[in-house]
PDB file of C-alpha atoms in Angstrom:
ATOM      1  CA  MET A   9      77.144  92.055 104.337  1.00 67.00           C
ATOM      2  CA  LYS A  10      77.767  89.699 101.399  1.00 75.00           C
ATOM      3  CA  LYS A  11      77.704  92.639  99.008  1.00 82.00           C
ATOM      4  CA  TYR A  12      80.563  94.266 100.902  1.00 86.00           C
ATOM      5  CA  LEU A  13      82.508  91.088 101.678  1.00 91.00           C
ATOM      6  CA  SER A  14      85.660  92.364  99.951  1.00 92.00           C
ATOM      7  CA  ALA A  15      85.395  95.630 101.912  1.00 92.00           C
ATOM      8  CA  PHE A  16      85.099  93.573 105.099  1.00 94.00           C
ATOM      9  CA  VAL A  17      88.214  91.522 104.252  1.00 93.00           C
ATOM     10  CA  CYS A  18      90.289  94.561 103.271  1.00 93.00           C
ATOM     11  CA  GLY A  19      89.004  96.594 106.211  1.00 92.00           C
ATOM     12  CA  PHE A  20      90.069  93.782 108.518  1.00 93.00           C
ATOM     13  CA  GLY A  21      93.526  93.717 106.887  1.00 92.00           C
ATOM     14  CA  ALA A  22      93.901  97.483 107.196  1.00 90.00           C
ATOM     15  CA  GLY A  23      92.737  97.323 110.820  1.00 89.00           C
ATOM     16  CA  VAL A  24      95.433  94.756 111.573  1.00 89.00           C
ATOM     17  CA  LEU A  25      98.104  96.796 109.753  1.00 87.00           C
ATOM     18  CA  HIS A  26      97.080  99.838 111.794  1.00 82.00           C
ATOM     19  CA  VAL A  27      98.414  98.225 114.944  1.00 81.00           C
ATOM     20  CA  VAL A  28     101.633  96.882 113.353  1.00 80.00           C
ATOM     21  CA  PRO A  29     104.239  99.652 113.739  1.00 71.00           C
ATOM     22  CA  VAL A  30     106.651  98.479 110.991  1.00 71.00           C
ATOM     23  CA  ALA A  31     103.865  98.137 108.421  1.00 71.00           C
ATOM     24  CA  LYS A  32     102.684 101.625 109.302  1.00 66.00           C
ATOM     25  CA  THR A  33     106.136 103.080 108.642  1.00 63.00           C
ATOM     26  CA  PHE A  34     106.152 101.657 105.126  1.00 61.00           C
ATOM     27  CA  SER A  35     102.614 102.313 104.004  1.00 59.00           C
ATOM     28  CA  CYS A  36     102.006 105.555 105.905  1.00 62.00           C
ATOM     29  CA  CYS A  37      98.843 107.364 104.795  1.00 73.00           C
ATOM     30  CA  LEU A  38      98.203 104.860 102.015  1.00 80.00           C
ATOM     31  CA  ILE A  39      96.954 101.904 104.109  1.00 87.00           C
ATOM     32  CA  ILE A  40      93.241 102.773 104.039  1.00 90.00           C
ATOM     33  CA  PRO A  41      93.086 104.128 100.438  1.00 91.00           C
ATOM     34  CA  LEU A  42      95.017 101.050  99.295  1.00 91.00           C
ATOM     35  CA  ALA A  43      92.618  98.770 101.189  1.00 93.00           C
ATOM     36  CA  ALA A  44      89.644 100.459  99.478  1.00 93.00           C
ATOM     37  CA  PHE A  45      91.368 100.058  96.083  1.00 93.00           C
ATOM     38  CA  ILE A  46      92.050  96.356  96.748  1.00 94.00           C
ATOM     39  CA  SER A  47      88.460  95.803  97.913  1.00 94.00           C
ATOM     40  CA  LEU A  48      87.225  97.113  94.543  1.00 93.00           C
ATOM     41  CA  MET A  49      89.677  94.830  92.724  1.00 93.00           C
ATOM     42  CA  LEU A  50      88.575  91.819  94.789  1.00 93.00           C
ATOM     43  CA  ASP A  51      84.936  92.617  94.075  1.00 91.00           C
ATOM     44  CA  ARG A  52      85.777  92.771  90.378  1.00 90.00           C
ATOM     45  CA  LYS A  53      87.441  89.342  90.599  1.00 89.00           C
ATOM     46  CA  ALA A  54      84.445  87.893  92.416  1.00 89.00           C
ATOM     47  CA  ASN A  55      81.924  89.424  90.007  1.00 86.00           C
ATOM     48  CA  PRO A  56      83.651  89.650  86.607  1.00 84.00           C
ATOM     49  CA  THR A  57      82.194  92.291  84.284  1.00 83.00           C
ATOM     50  CA  ASP A  58      83.343  94.552  81.455  1.00 82.00           C
ATOM     51  CA  GLU A  59      81.377  97.506  82.762  1.00 85.00           C
ATOM     52  CA  LEU A  60      83.079 100.506  84.318  1.00 87.00           C
ATOM     53  CA  ILE A  61      82.800 100.865  88.093  1.00 88.00           C
ATOM     54  CA  PRO A  62      80.182 103.517  88.945  1.00 89.00           C
ATOM     55  CA  SER A  63      81.451 106.270  91.263  1.00 86.00           C
ATOM     56  CA  LYS A  64      78.643 105.626  93.743  1.00 89.00           C
ATOM     57  CA  LYS A  65      79.683 102.000  94.118  1.00 91.00           C
ATOM     58  CA  ALA A  66      83.330 103.064  94.544  1.00 91.00           C
ATOM     59  CA  LEU A  67      82.272 105.561  97.205  1.00 92.00           C
ATOM     60  CA  MET A  68      80.275 102.945  99.116  1.00 93.00           C
ATOM     61  CA  PHE A  69      83.079 100.358  98.944  1.00 93.00           C
ATOM     62  CA  GLY A  70      85.571 102.978 100.161  1.00 94.00           C
ATOM     63  CA  LEU A  71      83.284 104.030 102.979  1.00 95.00           C
ATOM     64  CA  MET A  72      82.619 100.461 104.098  1.00 95.00           C
ATOM     65  CA  THR A  73      86.333  99.564 103.949  1.00 94.00           C
ATOM     66  CA  GLY A  74      87.124 102.644 106.056  1.00 94.00           C
ATOM     67  CA  LEU A  75      84.400 101.850 108.590  1.00 95.00           C
ATOM     68  CA  TYR A  76      85.464  98.205 108.924  1.00 94.00           C
ATOM     69  CA  ALA A  77      89.100  99.279 109.245  1.00 93.00           C
ATOM     70  CA  ALA A  78      88.135 101.788 111.946  1.00 93.00           C
ATOM     71  CA  LEU A  79      86.132  99.235 113.918  1.00 94.00           C
ATOM     72  CA  PHE A  80      88.778  96.508 113.667  1.00 93.00           C
ATOM     73  CA  GLY A  81      91.679  98.950 114.200  1.00 91.00           C
ATOM     74  CA  SER A  82      90.053 100.462 117.307  1.00 92.00           C
ATOM     75  CA  GLY A  83      89.063  97.020 118.585  1.00 93.00           C
ATOM     76  CA  PHE A  84      92.573  95.619 118.215  1.00 92.00           C
ATOM     77  CA  ASP A  85      94.126  98.734 119.736  1.00 90.00           C
ATOM     78  CA  ILE A  86      91.827  98.626 122.780  1.00 92.00           C
ATOM     79  CA  LEU A  87      92.270  94.846 123.127  1.00 93.00           C
ATOM     80  CA  ILE A  88      96.080  95.006 122.944  1.00 91.00           C
ATOM     81  CA  THR A  89      96.062  97.867 125.466  1.00 91.00           C
ATOM     82  CA  LEU A  90      93.822  95.813 127.748  1.00 92.00           C
ATOM     83  CA  ILE A  91      96.139  92.791 127.582  1.00 92.00           C
ATOM     84  CA  THR A  92      99.508  94.531 127.735  1.00 89.00           C
ATOM     85  CA  LYS A  93      98.443  97.525 129.877  1.00 88.00           C
ATOM     86  CA  ASN A  94     100.724  99.571 127.673  1.00 85.00           C
ATOM     87  CA  ASN A  95     100.350 101.680 124.529  1.00 83.00           C
ATOM     88  CA  ASP A  96     101.639 104.765 122.705  1.00 79.00           C
ATOM     89  CA  VAL A  97     100.209 107.137 125.323  1.00 80.00           C
ATOM     90  CA  VAL A  98     102.086 105.373 128.132  1.00 83.00           C
ATOM     91  CA  ALA A  99     105.262 105.191 126.061  1.00 81.00           C
ATOM     92  CA  ALA A 100     105.079 108.871 125.096  1.00 78.00           C
ATOM     93  CA  PHE A 101     104.289 110.107 128.609  1.00 80.00           C
ATOM     94  CA  SER A 102     107.953 110.477 129.593  1.00 81.00           C
ATOM     95  CA  GLU A 103     108.416 112.737 126.561  1.00 79.00           C
ATOM     96  CA  LEU A 104     105.509 114.994 127.532  1.00 80.00           C
ATOM     97  CA  PRO A 105     107.390 117.408 129.858  1.00 80.00           C
ATOM     98  CA  ARG A 106     109.991 117.957 127.123  1.00 80.00           C
ATOM     99  CA  VAL A 107     107.263 118.642 124.540  1.00 78.00           C
ATOM    100  CA  LEU A 108     105.503 121.074 126.881  1.00 79.00           C
ATOM    101  CA  GLN A 109     108.834 122.801 127.466  1.00 79.00           C
ATOM    102  CA  LEU A 110     109.086 123.513 123.725  1.00 77.00           C
ATOM    103  CA  PHE A 111     105.954 125.637 123.794  1.00 78.00           C
ATOM    104  CA  SER A 112     107.035 127.723 126.824  1.00 77.00           C
ATOM    105  CA  LEU A 113     103.573 127.443 128.382  1.00 79.00           C
ATOM    106  CA  PRO A 114     102.349 129.048 131.620  1.00 82.00           C
ATOM    107  CA  GLU A 115     102.646 126.750 134.675  1.00 83.00           C
ATOM    108  CA  ASN A 116      98.867 126.309 135.162  1.00 84.00           C
ATOM    109  CA  ILE A 117      98.314 125.099 131.577  1.00 84.00           C
ATOM    110  CA  LYS A 118     101.313 122.754 131.866  1.00 83.00           C
ATOM    111  CA  ASN A 119      99.866 121.276 135.055  1.00 85.00           C
ATOM    112  CA  ASP A 120      96.422 120.848 133.470  1.00 85.00           C
ATOM    113  CA  VAL A 121      97.835 118.957 130.483  1.00 84.00           C
ATOM    114  CA  MET A 122     100.036 116.798 132.715  1.00 85.00           C
ATOM    115  CA  LYS A 123      97.042 116.022 134.935  1.00 87.00           C
ATOM    116  CA  LEU A 124      94.877 115.069 131.967  1.00 85.00           C
ATOM    117  CA  PHE A 125      97.523 112.754 130.549  1.00 85.00           C
ATOM    118  CA  SER A 126      98.577 111.222 133.832  1.00 88.00           C
ATOM    119  CA  GLY A 127      94.883 110.325 134.392  1.00 88.00           C
ATOM    120  CA  VAL A 128      94.770 108.466 131.064  1.00 88.00           C
ATOM    121  CA  ARG A 129      98.171 106.869 131.709  1.00 89.00           C
ATOM    122  CA  ASP A 130      97.244 105.735 135.218  1.00 90.00           C
ATOM    123  CA  ASP A 131      93.990 104.182 133.971  1.00 90.00           C
ATOM    124  CA  ILE A 132      95.880 102.264 131.294  1.00 90.00           C
ATOM    125  CA  LEU A 133      98.636 101.104 133.643  1.00 90.00           C
ATOM    126  CA  GLN A 134      96.146 100.059 136.313  1.00 91.00           C
ATOM    127  CA  TYR A 135      93.177  98.665 134.373  1.00 90.00           C
ATOM    128  CA  GLY A 136      94.434  98.472 130.790  1.00 89.00           C
ATOM    129  CA  PHE A 137      91.539 100.688 129.734  1.00 90.00           C
ATOM    130  CA  SER A 138      90.890 104.401 129.671  1.00 89.00           C
ATOM    131  CA  PRO A 139      87.423 105.604 128.572  1.00 91.00           C
ATOM    132  CA  LEU A 140      88.847 108.879 127.233  1.00 89.00           C
ATOM    133  CA  TYR A 141      91.517 107.064 125.212  1.00 89.00           C
ATOM    134  CA  ALA A 142      89.040 104.483 123.874  1.00 91.00           C
ATOM    135  CA  PHE A 143      86.540 107.190 122.912  1.00 92.00           C
ATOM    136  CA  SER A 144      89.111 109.373 121.140  1.00 89.00           C
ATOM    137  CA  ILE A 145      90.575 106.377 119.288  1.00 89.00           C
ATOM    138  CA  LEU A 146      87.155 105.248 118.073  1.00 92.00           C
ATOM    139  CA  ILE A 147      85.953 108.704 116.987  1.00 92.00           C
ATOM    140  CA  ASN A 148      89.255 109.519 115.268  1.00 90.00           C
ATOM    141  CA  ASN A 149      89.361 106.173 113.488  1.00 91.00           C
ATOM    142  CA  LEU A 150      85.750 106.371 112.329  1.00 93.00           C
ATOM    143  CA  ALA A 151      86.068 109.928 110.995  1.00 92.00           C
ATOM    144  CA  ILE A 152      89.478 109.696 109.331  1.00 91.00           C
ATOM    145  CA  ASN A 153      89.320 106.136 108.023  1.00 92.00           C
ATOM    146  CA  SER A 154      85.908 106.776 106.428  1.00 93.00           C
ATOM    147  CA  VAL A 155      87.183 109.852 104.577  1.00 93.00           C
ATOM    148  CA  PHE A 156      90.408 108.156 103.463  1.00 92.00           C
ATOM    149  CA  GLY A 157      88.439 105.053 102.480  1.00 94.00           C
ATOM    150  CA  ILE A 158      86.132 107.137 100.267  1.00 94.00           C
ATOM    151  CA  ILE A 159      89.146 108.867  98.691  1.00 93.00           C
ATOM    152  CA  GLY A 160      90.776 105.474  98.050  1.00 93.00           C
ATOM    153  CA  GLY A 161      87.569 104.055  96.589  1.00 93.00           C
ATOM    154  CA  ILE A 162      87.058 106.961  94.185  1.00 92.00           C
ATOM    155  CA  ILE A 163      90.701 106.983  93.046  1.00 91.00           C
ATOM    156  CA  GLY A 164      90.711 103.176  92.805  1.00 91.00           C
ATOM    157  CA  ALA A 165      87.633 103.166  90.568  1.00 91.00           C
ATOM    158  CA  GLN A 166      89.204 105.774  88.303  1.00 88.00           C
ATOM    159  CA  VAL A 167      92.422 103.745  87.994  1.00 88.00           C
ATOM    160  CA  ILE A 168      90.566 100.473  87.337  1.00 89.00           C
ATOM    161  CA  ASN A 169      88.264 102.194  84.816  1.00 87.00           C
ATOM    162  CA  SER A 170      91.228 103.797  83.015  1.00 84.00           C
ATOM    163  CA  LYS A 171      92.871 100.395  82.746  1.00 82.00           C
ATOM    164  CA  GLN A 172      89.626  98.873  81.487  1.00 81.00           C
ATOM    165  CA  LYS A 173      89.256 101.608  78.838  1.00 79.00           C
ATOM    166  CA  ASN A 174      92.847 101.062  77.686  1.00 76.00           C
ATOM    167  CA  GLN A 175      92.270  97.323  77.322  1.00 75.00           C
ATOM    168  CA  SER A 176      89.086  97.755  75.320  1.00 70.00           C
TER     169      SER A 176
ATOM    170  CA  MET B  13      81.547 119.766  89.630  1.00 80.00           C
ATOM    171  CA  ASN B  14      80.345 123.315  89.909  1.00 86.00           C
ATOM    172  CA  PHE B  15      82.342 126.163  91.412  1.00 89.00           C
ATOM    173  CA  SER B  16      80.780 125.926  94.902  1.00 91.00           C
ATOM    174  CA  LYS B  17      81.638 122.231  95.212  1.00 91.00           C
ATOM    175  CA  ARG B  18      85.201 122.903  94.039  1.00 92.00           C
ATOM    176  CA  THR B  19      85.448 125.735  96.573  1.00 95.00           C
ATOM    177  CA  LEU B  20      84.216 123.406  99.315  1.00 95.00           C
ATOM    178  CA  LEU B  21      86.783 120.794  98.299  1.00 94.00           C
ATOM    179  CA  PHE B  22      89.552 123.399  98.390  1.00 96.00           C
ATOM    180  CA  ALA B  23      88.366 124.650 101.811  1.00 97.00           C
ATOM    181  CA  LEU B  24      88.367 121.124 103.261  1.00 96.00           C
ATOM    182  CA  ILE B  25      91.845 120.392 101.925  1.00 96.00           C
ATOM    183  CA  LEU B  26      93.054 123.769 103.222  1.00 97.00           C
ATOM    184  CA  LEU B  27      91.624 122.921 106.657  1.00 95.00           C
ATOM    185  CA  TRP B  28      93.357 119.521 106.671  1.00 94.00           C
ATOM    186  CA  PHE B  29      96.635 121.034 105.468  1.00 95.00           C
ATOM    187  CA  THR B  30      96.465 123.813 108.064  1.00 95.00           C
ATOM    188  CA  GLY B  31      95.973 121.180 110.765  1.00 94.00           C
ATOM    189  CA  ILE B  32      99.363 119.710 109.884  1.00 94.00           C
ATOM    190  CA  TRP B  33     100.913 122.879 111.353  1.00 93.00           C
ATOM    191  CA  PHE B  34      99.015 122.667 114.643  1.00 92.00           C
ATOM    192  CA  GLU B  35     102.225 123.347 116.599  1.00 89.00           C
ATOM    193  CA  CYS B  36     102.251 126.880 115.166  1.00 89.00           C
ATOM    194  CA  PHE B  37      98.763 127.495 116.601  1.00 89.00           C
ATOM    195  CA  VAL B  38     100.003 126.462 120.033  1.00 88.00           C
ATOM    196  CA  HIS B  39     102.794 129.023 119.761  1.00 85.00           C
ATOM    197  CA  VAL B  40     100.227 131.690 118.826  1.00 86.00           C
ATOM    198  CA  ASN B  41      97.525 130.688 121.344  1.00 86.00           C
ATOM    199  CA  LYS B  42      98.793 128.707 124.351  1.00 84.00           C
ATOM    200  CA  LYS B  43      95.337 127.278 125.138  1.00 84.00           C
ATOM    201  CA  MET B  44      95.466 125.288 121.896  1.00 87.00           C
ATOM    202  CA  ILE B  45      97.792 122.885 123.746  1.00 86.00           C
ATOM    203  CA  TYR B  46      94.666 121.175 125.141  1.00 84.00           C
ATOM    204  CA  PHE B  47      93.738 120.084 121.603  1.00 86.00           C
ATOM    205  CA  TYR B  48      97.304 119.304 120.522  1.00 86.00           C
ATOM    206  CA  PRO B  49      97.306 115.648 121.700  1.00 83.00           C
ATOM    207  CA  PHE B  50      94.035 114.987 119.845  1.00 84.00           C
ATOM    208  CA  ALA B  51      95.324 116.642 116.670  1.00 88.00           C
ATOM    209  CA  LYS B  52      98.538 114.631 116.928  1.00 87.00           C
ATOM    210  CA  GLN B  53      96.579 111.426 117.444  1.00 83.00           C
ATOM    211  CA  SER B  54      94.305 112.197 114.461  1.00 87.00           C
ATOM    212  CA  TYR B  55      97.242 112.687 112.130  1.00 90.00           C
ATOM    213  CA  SER B  56      99.014 109.643 113.607  1.00 86.00           C
ATOM    214  CA  LEU B  57      96.295 107.538 111.961  1.00 84.00           C
ATOM    215  CA  VAL B  58      97.537 108.590 108.534  1.00 86.00           C
ATOM    216  CA  CYS B  59     101.260 108.936 109.209  1.00 87.00           C
ATOM    217  CA  HIS B  60     103.972 107.239 111.283  1.00 84.00           C
ATOM    218  CA  GLN B  61     105.115 110.694 112.542  1.00 85.00           C
ATOM    219  CA  ASP B  62     108.756 109.623 112.797  1.00 86.00           C
ATOM    220  CA  GLN B  63     110.475 112.638 114.462  1.00 86.00           C
ATOM    221  CA  LYS B  64     113.403 112.563 112.010  1.00 89.00           C
ATOM    222  CA  LYS B  65     111.066 112.733 109.018  1.00 91.00           C
ATOM    223  CA  LEU B  66     108.935 115.684 110.079  1.00 93.00           C
ATOM    224  CA  ILE B  67     109.299 119.065 108.378  1.00 93.00           C
ATOM    225  CA  GLU B  68     110.299 122.000 110.564  1.00 90.00           C
ATOM    226  CA  VAL B  69     109.362 125.545 109.589  1.00 88.00           C
ATOM    227  CA  GLY B  70     110.140 128.474 111.896  1.00 83.00           C
ATOM    228  CA  GLY B  71     110.489 126.240 114.951  1.00 82.00           C
ATOM    229  CA  CYS B  72     107.186 124.443 114.286  1.00 87.00           C
ATOM    230  CA  ARG B  73     107.203 120.808 113.282  1.00 90.00           C
ATOM    231  CA  SER B  74     104.571 119.316 111.003  1.00 93.00           C
ATOM    232  CA  LEU B  75     102.329 116.558 112.371  1.00 93.00           C
ATOM    233  CA  VAL B  76     103.008 114.364 109.320  1.00 93.00           C
ATOM    234  CA  CYS B  77     106.211 113.279 107.558  1.00 92.00           C
ATOM    235  CA  ALA B  78     107.737 115.029 104.547  1.00 94.00           C
ATOM    236  CA  ARG B  79     106.215 112.527 102.093  1.00 93.00           C
ATOM    237  CA  CYS B  80     102.679 112.937 103.437  1.00 93.00           C
ATOM    238  CA  THR B  81     103.152 116.721 103.515  1.00 94.00           C
ATOM    239  CA  GLY B  82     104.079 116.488  99.818  1.00 95.00           C
ATOM    240  CA  ILE B  83     100.934 114.509  99.026  1.00 94.00           C
ATOM    241  CA  TYR B  84      98.691 116.999 100.866  1.00 95.00           C
ATOM    242  CA  LEU B  85     100.561 120.010  99.479  1.00 96.00           C
ATOM    243  CA  SER B  86      99.995 118.816  95.915  1.00 96.00           C
ATOM    244  CA  ALA B  87      96.303 118.277  96.703  1.00 95.00           C
ATOM    245  CA  LEU B  88      96.074 121.806  98.100  1.00 96.00           C
ATOM    246  CA  ILE B  89      97.815 123.429  95.127  1.00 96.00           C
ATOM    247  CA  LEU B  90      95.828 121.457  92.554  1.00 95.00           C
ATOM    248  CA  SER B  91      92.507 122.008  94.325  1.00 95.00           C
ATOM    249  CA  PHE B  92      93.241 125.739  94.138  1.00 96.00           C
ATOM    250  CA  ALA B  93      94.194 125.500  90.461  1.00 95.00           C
ATOM    251  CA  PHE B  94      91.046 123.479  89.714  1.00 93.00           C
ATOM    252  CA  LEU B  95      88.911 126.335  91.028  1.00 93.00           C
ATOM    253  CA  PHE B  96      89.717 128.031  87.729  1.00 91.00           C
ATOM    254  CA  LYS B  97      90.144 125.102  85.368  1.00 88.00           C
ATOM    255  CA  GLN B  98      88.941 121.549  85.880  1.00 85.00           C
ATOM    256  CA  PRO B  99      90.840 118.512  84.563  1.00 85.00           C
ATOM    257  CA  LYS B 100      89.040 117.050  81.550  1.00 80.00           C
ATOM    258  CA  GLN B 101      90.434 113.514  81.702  1.00 82.00           C
ATOM    259  CA  ASN B 102      92.533 111.180  83.803  1.00 82.00           C
ATOM    260  CA  PRO B 103      96.292 111.114  83.261  1.00 85.00           C
ATOM    261  CA  PRO B 104      97.550 107.917  81.559  1.00 87.00           C
ATOM    262  CA  ILE B 105      97.887 104.964  83.917  1.00 87.00           C
ATOM    263  CA  LYS B 106     101.658 104.904  83.301  1.00 89.00           C
ATOM    264  CA  TYR B 107     101.986 108.212  85.218  1.00 91.00           C
ATOM    265  CA  PHE B 108     100.210 106.652  88.182  1.00 89.00           C
ATOM    266  CA  LEU B 109     102.506 103.634  88.056  1.00 91.00           C
ATOM    267  CA  PHE B 110     105.667 105.684  87.461  1.00 94.00           C
ATOM    268  CA  THR B 111     105.096 108.113  90.354  1.00 94.00           C
ATOM    269  CA  GLY B 112     103.928 105.281  92.631  1.00 92.00           C
ATOM    270  CA  ILE B 113     106.997 103.173  91.869  1.00 94.00           C
ATOM    271  CA  LEU B 114     109.257 106.219  92.275  1.00 94.00           C
ATOM    272  CA  MET B 115     107.868 106.792  95.751  1.00 92.00           C
ATOM    273  CA  LEU B 116     108.060 103.108  96.633  1.00 91.00           C
ATOM    274  CA  VAL B 117     111.690 102.921  95.489  1.00 94.00           C
ATOM    275  CA  ASP B 118     112.562 105.924  97.677  1.00 93.00           C
ATOM    276  CA  VAL B 119     110.787 104.329 100.676  1.00 89.00           C
ATOM    277  CA  ILE B 120     112.592 101.007 100.184  1.00 90.00           C
ATOM    278  CA  PHE B 121     116.034 102.485  99.447  1.00 92.00           C
ATOM    279  CA  SER B 122     115.957 104.924 102.354  1.00 90.00           C
ATOM    280  CA  SER B 123     114.626 102.213 104.701  1.00 86.00           C
ATOM    281  CA  LEU B 124     117.341  99.769 103.616  1.00 89.00           C
ATOM    282  CA  LYS B 125     119.931 102.574 104.024  1.00 88.00           C
ATOM    283  CA  VAL B 126     120.994 102.372 100.367  1.00 91.00           C
ATOM    284  CA  TYR B 127     121.106 106.143 100.781  1.00 91.00           C
ATOM    285  CA  ASN B 128     120.228 108.438 103.656  1.00 92.00           C
ATOM    286  CA  TYR B 129     116.624 109.563 104.049  1.00 92.00           C
ATOM    287  CA  SER B 130     116.162 112.959 102.442  1.00 94.00           C
ATOM    288  CA  LYS B 131     113.183 115.123 103.341  1.00 94.00           C
ATOM    289  CA  THR B 132     113.487 116.921  99.994  1.00 95.00           C
ATOM    290  CA  ILE B 133     113.307 113.700  97.976  1.00 95.00           C
ATOM    291  CA  ALA B 134     110.447 112.425 100.158  1.00 95.00           C
ATOM    292  CA  LEU B 135     108.576 115.711  99.703  1.00 96.00           C
ATOM    293  CA  LEU B 136     109.115 115.686  95.923  1.00 96.00           C
ATOM    294  CA  THR B 137     108.059 112.058  95.451  1.00 96.00           C
ATOM    295  CA  GLY B 138     105.004 112.820  97.630  1.00 95.00           C
ATOM    296  CA  ILE B 139     104.123 115.848  95.499  1.00 96.00           C
ATOM    297  CA  LEU B 140     104.449 113.862  92.252  1.00 96.00           C
ATOM    298  CA  PHE B 141     102.384 110.898  93.444  1.00 94.00           C
ATOM    299  CA  GLY B 142      99.869 113.143  95.203  1.00 94.00           C
ATOM    300  CA  SER B 143      99.338 115.211  92.050  1.00 95.00           C
ATOM    301  CA  VAL B 144      98.443 112.178  89.938  1.00 94.00           C
ATOM    302  CA  LEU B 145      96.213 110.784  92.697  1.00 92.00           C
ATOM    303  CA  PHE B 146      94.420 114.084  93.115  1.00 93.00           C
ATOM    304  CA  ILE B 147      93.616 114.377  89.406  1.00 93.00           C
ATOM    305  CA  TYR B 148      92.120 110.862  89.505  1.00 91.00           C
ATOM    306  CA  PHE B 149      90.204 111.830  92.650  1.00 91.00           C
ATOM    307  CA  CYS B 150      88.837 115.036  91.105  1.00 92.00           C
ATOM    308  CA  ASN B 151      87.708 113.229  87.976  1.00 89.00           C
ATOM    309  CA  GLY B 152      86.051 110.584  90.150  1.00 88.00           C
ATOM    310  CA  LEU B 153      84.201 113.269  92.117  1.00 89.00           C
ATOM    311  CA  ASN B 154      83.300 115.060  88.915  1.00 87.00           C
ATOM    312  CA  PHE B 155      81.895 111.846  87.488  1.00 83.00           C
ATOM    313  CA  LEU B 156      79.967 111.161  90.715  1.00 84.00           C
ATOM    314  CA  PHE B 157      78.378 114.612  90.885  1.00 83.00           C
ATOM    315  CA  THR B 158      77.609 114.745  87.158  1.00 80.00           C
ATOM    316  CA  LYS B 159      75.784 111.404  87.381  1.00 66.00           C
ATOM    317  CA  THR B 160      73.881 112.510  90.471  1.00 60.00           C
ATOM    318  CA  THR B 161      72.896 115.824  88.894  1.00 59.00           C
ATOM    319  CA  ASN B 162      71.809 114.147  85.654  1.00 60.00           C
ATOM    320  CA  ARG B 163      69.660 111.656  87.599  1.00 58.00           C
ATOM    321  CA  ASN B 164      67.943 114.521  89.446  1.00 52.00           C
TER     322      ASN B 164
END
């Protein structure tokens, strides 16, 4: 845990930013890679050295940042949904018939999709929790944040190493 | 990185990039609509998906904004190019800073309404920044696999 303290801090930050809509608009797909990059920089500050960052270490820091971000992001999302009994799915539900109209789908498929979503929406409105929503959020976050964290870690190490080489 | 690893990287990026155009699959096969919400949610983790900033091609909208599409498009093109010739070294850090600042300036200016948001500019700044990032990423992967292979 102590070894990946900076990943924990940055993962927490990225998890928080994931549920802040305005922040998401600005940073877009760069939140997690940037968090992994910053976690490497923080680790460098905490343990000063002139050595280049090994790729394996960068990969692990990226992965851990992504995993922490996924856990915190999912946790905050589920918690906020539980408290407010409202989220993106509920907000987007009124738009669903219009979206389905765009695809000119057969009636039975339209009904199936509406049924699936109204089930999730009703659960959220009534209990503030939908198992299907929570499961999909967690799996999506874990898979995508881990990959983007690794990408951010590897790129971050390359940038920091390039800077280090230039200085020396 | 050997050819098979580079091919795998290209295939994964191609898969991710193809997923951006999930709406087109729904038009081709109506049953794909069941997976559409999950695909949309997956891409929403890496993009704000603002309706006005999505790219529309032949009646199908992308699942990510123009800028993100630019970043992924550059990764796709470069991963294909790197199948034939690998980058030998990282681009100078000033390129990373220049393209990053260029993108940031466009984000800030278009958000503050200094000028109207342009999908073309967003796409171009995404391509430029994505290209530099991808070269760094490839060199990082190359370094990682070379070290691992040498150790074995």
